[in-house]
């Protein structure tokens, strides 16, 4: 992994991830060493960002480092309540936007980061479905992601791949989210006009109320 050897933040993140994985299987190990490695990694990332001059070559390795921290704190060390998983999540999204957006990153990311990125996109979709929020990644991005290294077994051409299933889930999630927003607007309109009905008395009939509302399909 050339990126790991060349980038100090990635080296720190890889060591922290490896030590966290080892500690999860070996009970009784001190968390001090893992915490120190994590702090070294975060410090090196901040130093790199402080010196960032807009170069894609300088920013791209940080995506791999923050992805490793996200999976370390969110999956390997998920029992530790004080860890900033949400901060790592936002950091990944910020780097993706700085690198040109999700399509640009998925088409040109390091091979080492491609696998982690496929896991991150799947985690984002899963969380979005469970929380009822809009996924960050578009449904169309799944086909592009599958062209790189992914965590699932890619099916032969002509058969339905897991990426197409994820893409369908993302489309449904996006549709549900937009429909929920429409329903919220509709409910707000109902409440407002119901209040007007109370103020205007029986002259302001339900016919007037529903005559101003386009019911959602």
GROMACS .gro file of C-alpha atoms in nm:
model
  217
    1UNK     CA    1   0.000   0.000   0.000
    2UNK     CA    2   0.204   0.292  -0.132
    3UNK     CA    3  -0.029   0.554   0.015
    4UNK     CA    4   0.022   0.412   0.364
    5UNK     CA    5   0.399   0.432   0.326
    6UNK     CA    6   0.400   0.786   0.186
    7UNK     CA    7   0.140   0.960   0.405
    8UNK     CA    8   0.204   1.018   0.775
    9UNK     CA    9  -0.167   1.053   0.867
   10UNK     CA   10  -0.249   0.730   0.684
   11UNK     CA   11   0.035   0.547   0.861
   12UNK     CA   12  -0.095   0.665   1.198
   13UNK     CA   13  -0.453   0.573   1.104
   14UNK     CA   14  -0.352   0.228   0.980
   15UNK     CA   15  -0.154   0.158   1.298
   16UNK     CA   16  -0.443   0.279   1.516
   17UNK     CA   17  -0.690   0.064   1.324
   18UNK     CA   18  -0.466  -0.243   1.350
   19UNK     CA   19  -0.412  -0.191   1.722
   20UNK     CA   20  -0.782  -0.133   1.781
   21UNK     CA   21  -0.864  -0.453   1.597
   22UNK     CA   22  -0.607  -0.645   1.802
   23UNK     CA   23  -0.736  -0.496   2.127
   24UNK     CA   24  -1.091  -0.603   2.043
   25UNK     CA   25  -0.978  -0.967   2.047
   26UNK     CA   26  -0.730  -0.948   2.335
   27UNK     CA   27  -0.903  -0.861   2.660
   28UNK     CA   28  -0.718  -0.672   2.928
   29UNK     CA   29  -0.502  -0.463   2.695
   30UNK     CA   30  -0.462  -0.100   2.791
   31UNK     CA   31  -0.649   0.156   2.584
   32UNK     CA   32  -0.378   0.418   2.641
   33UNK     CA   33  -0.165   0.309   2.348
   34UNK     CA   34  -0.463   0.304   2.112
   35UNK     CA   35  -0.576   0.645   2.233
   36UNK     CA   36  -0.227   0.786   2.181
   37UNK     CA   37  -0.212   0.650   1.828
   38UNK     CA   38  -0.553   0.800   1.754
   39UNK     CA   39  -0.443   1.138   1.889
   40UNK     CA   40  -0.123   1.125   1.683
   41UNK     CA   41  -0.331   1.052   1.375
   42UNK     CA   42  -0.575   1.337   1.439
   43UNK     CA   43  -0.288   1.575   1.508
   44UNK     CA   44  -0.113   1.482   1.183
   45UNK     CA   45  -0.439   1.527   0.990
   46UNK     CA   46  -0.485   1.873   1.137
   47UNK     CA   47  -0.127   1.964   1.050
   48UNK     CA   48  -0.181   1.851   0.692
   49UNK     CA   49  -0.502   2.053   0.668
   50UNK     CA   50  -0.326   2.359   0.810
   51UNK     CA   51  -0.071   2.337   0.528
   52UNK     CA   52  -0.329   2.250   0.263
   53UNK     CA   53  -0.291   2.468  -0.047
   54UNK     CA   54  -0.562   2.323  -0.269
   55UNK     CA   55  -0.360   2.033  -0.407
   56UNK     CA   56  -0.559   1.718  -0.476
   57UNK     CA   57  -0.249   1.508  -0.423
   58UNK     CA   58  -0.214   1.644  -0.070
   59UNK     CA   59  -0.580   1.600   0.023
   60UNK     CA   60  -0.656   1.259  -0.127
   61UNK     CA   61  -0.454   1.056   0.128
   62UNK     CA   62  -0.642   1.227   0.410
   63UNK     CA   63  -0.963   1.069   0.280
   64UNK     CA   64  -0.815   0.726   0.347
   65UNK     CA   65  -0.694   0.833   0.692
   66UNK     CA   66  -1.032   0.972   0.801
   67UNK     CA   67  -1.213   0.669   0.659
   68UNK     CA   68  -0.994   0.446   0.874
   69UNK     CA   69  -1.072   0.658   1.180
   70UNK     CA   70  -1.444   0.644   1.100
   71UNK     CA   71  -1.445   0.264   1.088
   72UNK     CA   72  -1.215   0.236   1.388
   73UNK     CA   73  -1.437   0.449   1.612
   74UNK     CA   74  -1.769   0.349   1.459
   75UNK     CA   75  -1.725  -0.026   1.418
   76UNK     CA   76  -1.412  -0.164   1.585
   77UNK     CA   77  -1.433   0.057   1.895
   78UNK     CA   78  -1.807   0.121   1.881
   79UNK     CA   79  -1.848   0.055   2.255
   80UNK     CA   80  -1.651   0.369   2.340
   81UNK     CA   81  -1.914   0.641   2.380
   82UNK     CA   82  -1.667   0.931   2.379
   83UNK     CA   83  -1.535   0.870   2.031
   84UNK     CA   84  -1.628   1.122   1.761
   85UNK     CA   85  -1.780   0.903   1.491
   86UNK     CA   86  -2.006   1.182   1.370
   87UNK     CA   87  -1.706   1.414   1.343
   88UNK     CA   88  -1.523   1.160   1.127
   89UNK     CA   89  -1.835   1.119   0.913
   90UNK     CA   90  -1.853   1.493   0.851
   91UNK     CA   91  -1.481   1.496   0.783
   92UNK     CA   92  -1.517   1.234   0.511
   93UNK     CA   93  -1.798   1.430   0.348
   94UNK     CA   94  -1.598   1.755   0.366
   95UNK     CA   95  -1.298   1.594   0.197
   96UNK     CA   96  -1.520   1.441  -0.072
   97UNK     CA   97  -1.669   1.783  -0.147
   98UNK     CA   98  -1.323   1.943  -0.154
   99UNK     CA   99  -1.207   1.678  -0.402
  100UNK     CA  100  -1.488   1.761  -0.645
  101UNK     CA  101  -1.787   1.568  -0.514
  102UNK     CA  102  -1.893   1.207  -0.490
  103UNK     CA  103  -1.871   1.122  -0.860
  104UNK     CA  104  -1.522   1.266  -0.894
  105UNK     CA  105  -1.398   1.082  -0.586
  106UNK     CA  106  -1.555   0.749  -0.679
  107UNK     CA  107  -1.398   0.759  -1.025
  108UNK     CA  108  -1.048   0.865  -0.924
  109UNK     CA  109  -0.984   0.761  -0.565
  110UNK     CA  110  -0.688   0.554  -0.455
  111UNK     CA  111  -0.741   0.177  -0.492
  112UNK     CA  112  -0.667   0.149  -0.120
  113UNK     CA  113  -0.954   0.387  -0.042
  114UNK     CA  114  -1.199   0.239  -0.292
  115UNK     CA  115  -1.285  -0.058  -0.071
  116UNK     CA  116  -1.330   0.158   0.238
  117UNK     CA  117  -1.536   0.406   0.038
  118UNK     CA  118  -1.776   0.130  -0.071
  119UNK     CA  119  -1.820   0.036   0.294
  120UNK     CA  120  -1.872   0.399   0.392
  121UNK     CA  121  -2.140   0.453   0.125
  122UNK     CA  122  -2.319   0.136   0.239
  123UNK     CA  123  -2.302   0.251   0.602
  124UNK     CA  124  -2.442   0.592   0.505
  125UNK     CA  125  -2.732   0.431   0.319
  126UNK     CA  126  -2.808   0.193   0.606
  127UNK     CA  127  -2.808   0.476   0.860
  128UNK     CA  128  -3.025   0.690   0.632
  129UNK     CA  129  -3.284   0.413   0.597
  130UNK     CA  130  -3.292   0.349   0.973
  131UNK     CA  131  -3.312   0.719   1.063
  132UNK     CA  132  -3.546   0.823   0.784
  133UNK     CA  133  -3.307   1.083   0.647
  134UNK     CA  134  -3.183   1.152   0.296
  135UNK     CA  135  -2.869   0.953   0.201
  136UNK     CA  136  -2.569   1.167   0.117
  137UNK     CA  137  -2.481   0.961  -0.190
  138UNK     CA  138  -2.702   0.957  -0.498
  139UNK     CA  139  -2.864   0.633  -0.609
  140UNK     CA  140  -2.680   0.648  -0.941
  141UNK     CA  141  -2.341   0.638  -0.768
  142UNK     CA  142  -2.367   0.267  -0.687
  143UNK     CA  143  -2.297   0.152  -1.040
  144UNK     CA  144  -1.988   0.372  -1.046
  145UNK     CA  145  -1.870   0.242  -0.710
  146UNK     CA  146  -1.895  -0.118  -0.826
  147UNK     CA  147  -1.643  -0.049  -1.103
  148UNK     CA  148  -1.374  -0.023  -0.834
  149UNK     CA  149  -1.283  -0.241  -0.538
  150UNK     CA  150  -1.590  -0.317  -0.325
  151UNK     CA  151  -1.660  -0.522  -0.015
  152UNK     CA  152  -1.916  -0.750  -0.181
  153UNK     CA  153  -1.871  -1.016  -0.447
  154UNK     CA  154  -1.935  -0.864  -0.789
  155UNK     CA  155  -2.169  -1.079  -0.997
  156UNK     CA  156  -2.118  -1.172  -1.360
  157UNK     CA  157  -2.244  -0.939  -1.629
  158UNK     CA  158  -2.617  -0.982  -1.684
  159UNK     CA  159  -2.708  -1.082  -1.329
  160UNK     CA  160  -2.837  -0.848  -1.062
  161UNK     CA  161  -2.555  -0.723  -0.842
  162UNK     CA  162  -2.570  -0.607  -0.484
  163UNK     CA  163  -2.489  -0.258  -0.610
  164UNK     CA  164  -2.817  -0.250  -0.803
  165UNK     CA  165  -3.002  -0.353  -0.486
  166UNK     CA  166  -2.833  -0.074  -0.292
  167UNK     CA  167  -2.916   0.167  -0.573
  168UNK     CA  168  -3.282   0.069  -0.552
  169UNK     CA  169  -3.278   0.114  -0.175
  170UNK     CA  170  -3.124   0.460  -0.218
  171UNK     CA  171  -3.390   0.555  -0.474
  172UNK     CA  172  -3.668   0.442  -0.239
  173UNK     CA  173  -3.510   0.631   0.050
  174UNK     CA  174  -3.483   0.948  -0.158
  175UNK     CA  175  -3.843   0.913  -0.278
  176UNK     CA  176  -3.971   0.855   0.076
  177UNK     CA  177  -3.777   1.154   0.206
  178UNK     CA  178  -3.915   1.390  -0.059
  179UNK     CA  179  -4.268   1.258  -0.007
  180UNK     CA  180  -4.235   1.314   0.366
  181UNK     CA  181  -4.134   1.674   0.300
  182UNK     CA  182  -4.440   1.718   0.080
  183UNK     CA  183  -4.660   1.573   0.354
  184UNK     CA  184  -4.507   1.810   0.609
  185UNK     CA  185  -4.595   2.106   0.386
  186UNK     CA  186  -4.945   1.966   0.344
  187UNK     CA  187  -4.990   1.919   0.721
  188UNK     CA  188  -4.863   2.271   0.787
  189UNK     CA  189  -5.111   2.409   0.533
  190UNK     CA  190  -5.395   2.214   0.696
  191UNK     CA  191  -5.305   2.352   1.040
  192UNK     CA  192  -5.279   2.710   0.913
  193UNK     CA  193  -5.608   2.699   0.729
  194UNK     CA  194  -5.777   2.521   1.020
  195UNK     CA  195  -5.673   2.812   1.240
  196UNK     CA  196  -5.821   3.049   0.984
  197UNK     CA  197  -6.140   2.843   0.994
  198UNK     CA  198  -6.162   2.896   1.368
  199UNK     CA  199  -6.110   3.270   1.334
  200UNK     CA  200  -6.359   3.320   1.051
  201UNK     CA  201  -6.631   3.103   1.200
  202UNK     CA  202  -6.872   2.878   1.009
  203UNK     CA  203  -6.870   3.106   0.703
  204UNK     CA  204  -6.517   2.978   0.628
  205UNK     CA  205  -6.632   2.628   0.537
  206UNK     CA  206  -6.436   2.309   0.483
  207UNK     CA  207  -6.506   2.352   0.113
  208UNK     CA  208  -6.297   2.669   0.119
  209UNK     CA  209  -6.031   2.493   0.326
  210UNK     CA  210  -5.974   2.195   0.099
  211UNK     CA  211  -6.027   2.398  -0.215
  212UNK     CA  212  -5.684   2.556  -0.161
  213UNK     CA  213  -5.495   2.231  -0.109
  214UNK     CA  214  -5.348   2.004  -0.372
  215UNK     CA  215  -5.370   1.661  -0.216
  216UNK     CA  216  -5.057   1.449  -0.262
  217UNK     CA  217  -5.094   1.132  -0.471
   0.00000   0.00000   0.00000
